[in-house]
JSON list of C-alpha atoms in Angstrom, two decimals:
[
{"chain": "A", "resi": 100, "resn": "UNK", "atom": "CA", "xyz": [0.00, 0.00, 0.00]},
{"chain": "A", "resi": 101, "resn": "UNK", "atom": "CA", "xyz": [3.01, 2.29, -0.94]},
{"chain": "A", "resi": 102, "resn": "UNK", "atom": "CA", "xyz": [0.73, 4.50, -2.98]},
{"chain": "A", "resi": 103, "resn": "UNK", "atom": "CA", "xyz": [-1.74, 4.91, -0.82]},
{"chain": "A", "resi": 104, "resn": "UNK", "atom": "CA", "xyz": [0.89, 5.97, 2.07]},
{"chain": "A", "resi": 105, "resn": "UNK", "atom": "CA", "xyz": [2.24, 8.73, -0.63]},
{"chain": "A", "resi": 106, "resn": "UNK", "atom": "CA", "xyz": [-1.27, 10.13, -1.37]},
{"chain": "A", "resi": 107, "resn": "UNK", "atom": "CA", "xyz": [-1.49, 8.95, -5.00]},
{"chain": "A", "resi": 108, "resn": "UNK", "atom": "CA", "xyz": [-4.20, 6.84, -4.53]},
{"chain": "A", "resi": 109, "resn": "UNK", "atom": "CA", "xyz": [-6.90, 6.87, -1.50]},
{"chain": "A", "resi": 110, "resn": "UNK", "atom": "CA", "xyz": [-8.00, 3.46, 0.18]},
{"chain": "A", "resi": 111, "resn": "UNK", "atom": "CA", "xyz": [-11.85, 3.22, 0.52]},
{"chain": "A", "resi": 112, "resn": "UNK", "atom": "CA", "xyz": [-12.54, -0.29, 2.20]},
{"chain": "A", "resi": 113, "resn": "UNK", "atom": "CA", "xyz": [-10.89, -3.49, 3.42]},
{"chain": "A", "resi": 114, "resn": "UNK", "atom": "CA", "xyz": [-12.29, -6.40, 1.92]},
{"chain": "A", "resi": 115, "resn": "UNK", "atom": "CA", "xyz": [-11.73, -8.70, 4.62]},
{"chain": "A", "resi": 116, "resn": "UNK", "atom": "CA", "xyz": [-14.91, -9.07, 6.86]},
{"chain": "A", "resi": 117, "resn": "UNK", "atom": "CA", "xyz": [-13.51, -7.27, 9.60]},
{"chain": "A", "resi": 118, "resn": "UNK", "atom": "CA", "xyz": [-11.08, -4.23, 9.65]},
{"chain": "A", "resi": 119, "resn": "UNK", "atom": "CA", "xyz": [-7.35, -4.81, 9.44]},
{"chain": "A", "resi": 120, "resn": "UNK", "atom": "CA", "xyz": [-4.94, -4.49, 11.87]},
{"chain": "A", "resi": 121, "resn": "UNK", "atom": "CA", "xyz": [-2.63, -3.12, 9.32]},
{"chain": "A", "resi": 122, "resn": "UNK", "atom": "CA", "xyz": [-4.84, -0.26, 8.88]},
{"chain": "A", "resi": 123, "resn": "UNK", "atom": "CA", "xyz": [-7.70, 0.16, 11.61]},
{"chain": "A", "resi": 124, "resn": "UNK", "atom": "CA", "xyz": [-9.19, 2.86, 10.26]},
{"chain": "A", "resi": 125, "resn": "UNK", "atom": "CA", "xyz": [-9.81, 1.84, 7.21]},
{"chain": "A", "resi": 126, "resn": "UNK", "atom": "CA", "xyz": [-13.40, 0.54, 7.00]},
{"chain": "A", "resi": 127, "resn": "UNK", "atom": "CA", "xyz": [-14.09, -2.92, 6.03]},
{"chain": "A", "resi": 128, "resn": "UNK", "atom": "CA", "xyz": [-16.53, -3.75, 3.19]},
{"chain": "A", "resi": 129, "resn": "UNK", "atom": "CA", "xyz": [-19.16, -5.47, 5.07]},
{"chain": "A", "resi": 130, "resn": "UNK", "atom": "CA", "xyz": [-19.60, -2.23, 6.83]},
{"chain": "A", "resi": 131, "resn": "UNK", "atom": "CA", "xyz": [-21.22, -0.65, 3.99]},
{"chain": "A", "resi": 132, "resn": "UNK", "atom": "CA", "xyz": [-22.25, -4.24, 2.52]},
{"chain": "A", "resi": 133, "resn": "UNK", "atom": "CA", "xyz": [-23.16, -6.21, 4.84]},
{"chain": "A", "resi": 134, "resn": "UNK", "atom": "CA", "xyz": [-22.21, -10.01, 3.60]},
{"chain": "A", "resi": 135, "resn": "UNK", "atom": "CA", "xyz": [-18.91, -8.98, 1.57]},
{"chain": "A", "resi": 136, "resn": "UNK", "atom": "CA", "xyz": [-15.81, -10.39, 1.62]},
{"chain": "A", "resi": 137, "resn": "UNK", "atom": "CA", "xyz": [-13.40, -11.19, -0.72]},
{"chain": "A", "resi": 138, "resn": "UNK", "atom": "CA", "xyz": [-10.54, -12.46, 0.32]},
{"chain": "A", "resi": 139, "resn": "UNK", "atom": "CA", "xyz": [-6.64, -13.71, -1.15]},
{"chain": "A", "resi": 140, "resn": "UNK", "atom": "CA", "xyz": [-4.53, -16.66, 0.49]},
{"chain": "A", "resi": 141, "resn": "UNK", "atom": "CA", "xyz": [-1.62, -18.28, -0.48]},
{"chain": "A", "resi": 142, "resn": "UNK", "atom": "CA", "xyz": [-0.71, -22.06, 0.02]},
{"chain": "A", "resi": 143, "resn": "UNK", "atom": "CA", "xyz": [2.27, -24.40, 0.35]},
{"chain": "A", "resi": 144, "resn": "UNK", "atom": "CA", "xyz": [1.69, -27.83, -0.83]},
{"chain": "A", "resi": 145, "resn": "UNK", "atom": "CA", "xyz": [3.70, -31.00, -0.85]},
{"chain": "A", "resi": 146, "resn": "UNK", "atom": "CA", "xyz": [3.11, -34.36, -2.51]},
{"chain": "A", "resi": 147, "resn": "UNK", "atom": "CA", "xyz": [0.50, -36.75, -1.38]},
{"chain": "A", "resi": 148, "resn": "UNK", "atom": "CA", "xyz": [2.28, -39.04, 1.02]},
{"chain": "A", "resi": 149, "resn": "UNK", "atom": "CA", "xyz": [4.64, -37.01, 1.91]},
{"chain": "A", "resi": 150, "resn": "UNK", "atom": "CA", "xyz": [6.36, -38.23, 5.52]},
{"chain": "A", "resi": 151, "resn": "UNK", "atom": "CA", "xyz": [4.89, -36.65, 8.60]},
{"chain": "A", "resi": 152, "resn": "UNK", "atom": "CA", "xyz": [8.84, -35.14, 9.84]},
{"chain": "A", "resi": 153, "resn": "UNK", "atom": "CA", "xyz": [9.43, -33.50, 6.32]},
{"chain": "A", "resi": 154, "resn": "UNK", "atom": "CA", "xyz": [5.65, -31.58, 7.04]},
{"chain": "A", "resi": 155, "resn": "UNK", "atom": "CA", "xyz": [6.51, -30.96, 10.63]},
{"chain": "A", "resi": 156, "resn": "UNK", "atom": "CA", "xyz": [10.12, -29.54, 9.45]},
{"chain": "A", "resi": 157, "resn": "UNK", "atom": "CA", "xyz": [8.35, -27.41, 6.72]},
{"chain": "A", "resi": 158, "resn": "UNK", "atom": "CA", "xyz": [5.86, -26.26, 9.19]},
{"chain": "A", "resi": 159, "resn": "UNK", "atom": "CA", "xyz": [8.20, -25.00, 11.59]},
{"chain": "A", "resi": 160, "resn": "UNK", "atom": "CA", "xyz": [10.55, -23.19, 9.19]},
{"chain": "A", "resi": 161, "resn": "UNK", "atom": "CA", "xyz": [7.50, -21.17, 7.58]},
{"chain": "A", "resi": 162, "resn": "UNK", "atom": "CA", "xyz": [6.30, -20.64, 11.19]},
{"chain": "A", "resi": 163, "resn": "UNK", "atom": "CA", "xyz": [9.89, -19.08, 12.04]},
{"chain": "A", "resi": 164, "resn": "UNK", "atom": "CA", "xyz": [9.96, -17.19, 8.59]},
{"chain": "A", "resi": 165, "resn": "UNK", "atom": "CA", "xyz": [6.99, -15.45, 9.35]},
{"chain": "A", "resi": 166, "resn": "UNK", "atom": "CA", "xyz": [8.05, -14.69, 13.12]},
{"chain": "A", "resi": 167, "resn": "UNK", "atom": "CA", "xyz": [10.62, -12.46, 11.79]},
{"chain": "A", "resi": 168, "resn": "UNK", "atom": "CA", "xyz": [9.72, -9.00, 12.28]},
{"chain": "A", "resi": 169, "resn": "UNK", "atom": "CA", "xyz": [11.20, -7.50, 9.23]},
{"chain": "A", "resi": 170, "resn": "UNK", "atom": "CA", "xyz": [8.98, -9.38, 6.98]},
{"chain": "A", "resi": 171, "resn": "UNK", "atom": "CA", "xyz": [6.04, -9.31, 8.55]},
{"chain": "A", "resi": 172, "resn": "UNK", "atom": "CA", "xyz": [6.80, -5.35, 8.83]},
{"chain": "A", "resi": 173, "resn": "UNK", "atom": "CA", "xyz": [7.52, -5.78, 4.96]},
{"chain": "A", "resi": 174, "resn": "UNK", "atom": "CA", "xyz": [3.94, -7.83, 4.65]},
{"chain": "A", "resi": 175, "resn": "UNK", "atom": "CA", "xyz": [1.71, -5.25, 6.14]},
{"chain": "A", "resi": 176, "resn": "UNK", "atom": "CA", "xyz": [3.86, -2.56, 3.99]},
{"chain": "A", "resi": 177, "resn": "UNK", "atom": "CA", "xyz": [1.53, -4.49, 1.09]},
{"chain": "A", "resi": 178, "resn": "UNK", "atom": "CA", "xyz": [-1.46, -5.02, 3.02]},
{"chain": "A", "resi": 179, "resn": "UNK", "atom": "CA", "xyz": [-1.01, -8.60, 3.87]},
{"chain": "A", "resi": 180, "resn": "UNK", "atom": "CA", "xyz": [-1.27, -9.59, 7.02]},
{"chain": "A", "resi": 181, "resn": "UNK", "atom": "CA", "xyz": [0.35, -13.68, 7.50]},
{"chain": "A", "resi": 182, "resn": "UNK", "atom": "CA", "xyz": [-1.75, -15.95, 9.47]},
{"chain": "A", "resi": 183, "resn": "UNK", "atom": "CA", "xyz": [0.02, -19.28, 9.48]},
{"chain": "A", "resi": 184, "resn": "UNK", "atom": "CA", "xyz": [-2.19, -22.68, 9.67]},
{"chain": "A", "resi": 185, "resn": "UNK", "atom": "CA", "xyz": [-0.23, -25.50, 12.27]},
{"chain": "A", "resi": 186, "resn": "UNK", "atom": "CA", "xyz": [-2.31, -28.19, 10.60]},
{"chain": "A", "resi": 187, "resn": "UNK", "atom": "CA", "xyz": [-1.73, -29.77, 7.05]},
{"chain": "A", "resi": 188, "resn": "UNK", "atom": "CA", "xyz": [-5.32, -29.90, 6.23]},
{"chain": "A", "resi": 189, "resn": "UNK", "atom": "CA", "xyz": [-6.64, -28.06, 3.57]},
{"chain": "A", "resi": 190, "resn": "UNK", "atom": "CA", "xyz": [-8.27, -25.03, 4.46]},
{"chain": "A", "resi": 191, "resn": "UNK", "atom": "CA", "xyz": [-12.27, -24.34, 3.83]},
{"chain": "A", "resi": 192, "resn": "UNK", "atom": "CA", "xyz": [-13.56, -21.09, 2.13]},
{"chain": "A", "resi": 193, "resn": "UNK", "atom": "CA", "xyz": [-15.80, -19.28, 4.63]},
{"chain": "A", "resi": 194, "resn": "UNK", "atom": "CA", "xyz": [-18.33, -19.58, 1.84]},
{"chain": "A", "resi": 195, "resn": "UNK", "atom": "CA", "xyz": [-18.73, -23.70, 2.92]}
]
């Protein structure tokens, strides 16, 4: 959200149900509509049967990736805010 910190362009809603902590006043969507949301995640997969260690490993290094403060600082810089899942399942849309 570099241009919106210069001025060039103005930020008019989240559109994550809720406010976000990056920017807390910003309004979220579902203010103005209730219902809305819209939002972007990002994945890491491995191959079906991969061994339980290598997933716990992988876990733990993307855990302590985003634990350092200079990227999550970077992150936000964009509007992103990380939210790491501990389990290996898929996740679920909040659509169902």
């Amino acid at each position: 959200m570099p241009h919106v910190a210069t001025g060039k362009l103005r930020a008019l809603a989240a559109s994550s149900p809720k406010r976000s902590r990056n920017y807390p006043d910003l309004l979220a969507l579902t203010e103005t509509l209730p219902g809305f949301e819209a939002i972007a995640w990002e994945g890491v997969v491995a191959p079906a049967g991969t061994p339980a260690d290598v997933v716990g490993r992988l876990n733990l290094a993307f855990n302590e990736g985003l634990a350092i403060p200079e990227d999550r600082r970077r992150l936000a810089e964009g509007g992103a805010e990380a939210a790491w899942r501990r389990s290996a399942a898929r996740p679920t849309s909040s659509a169902g």
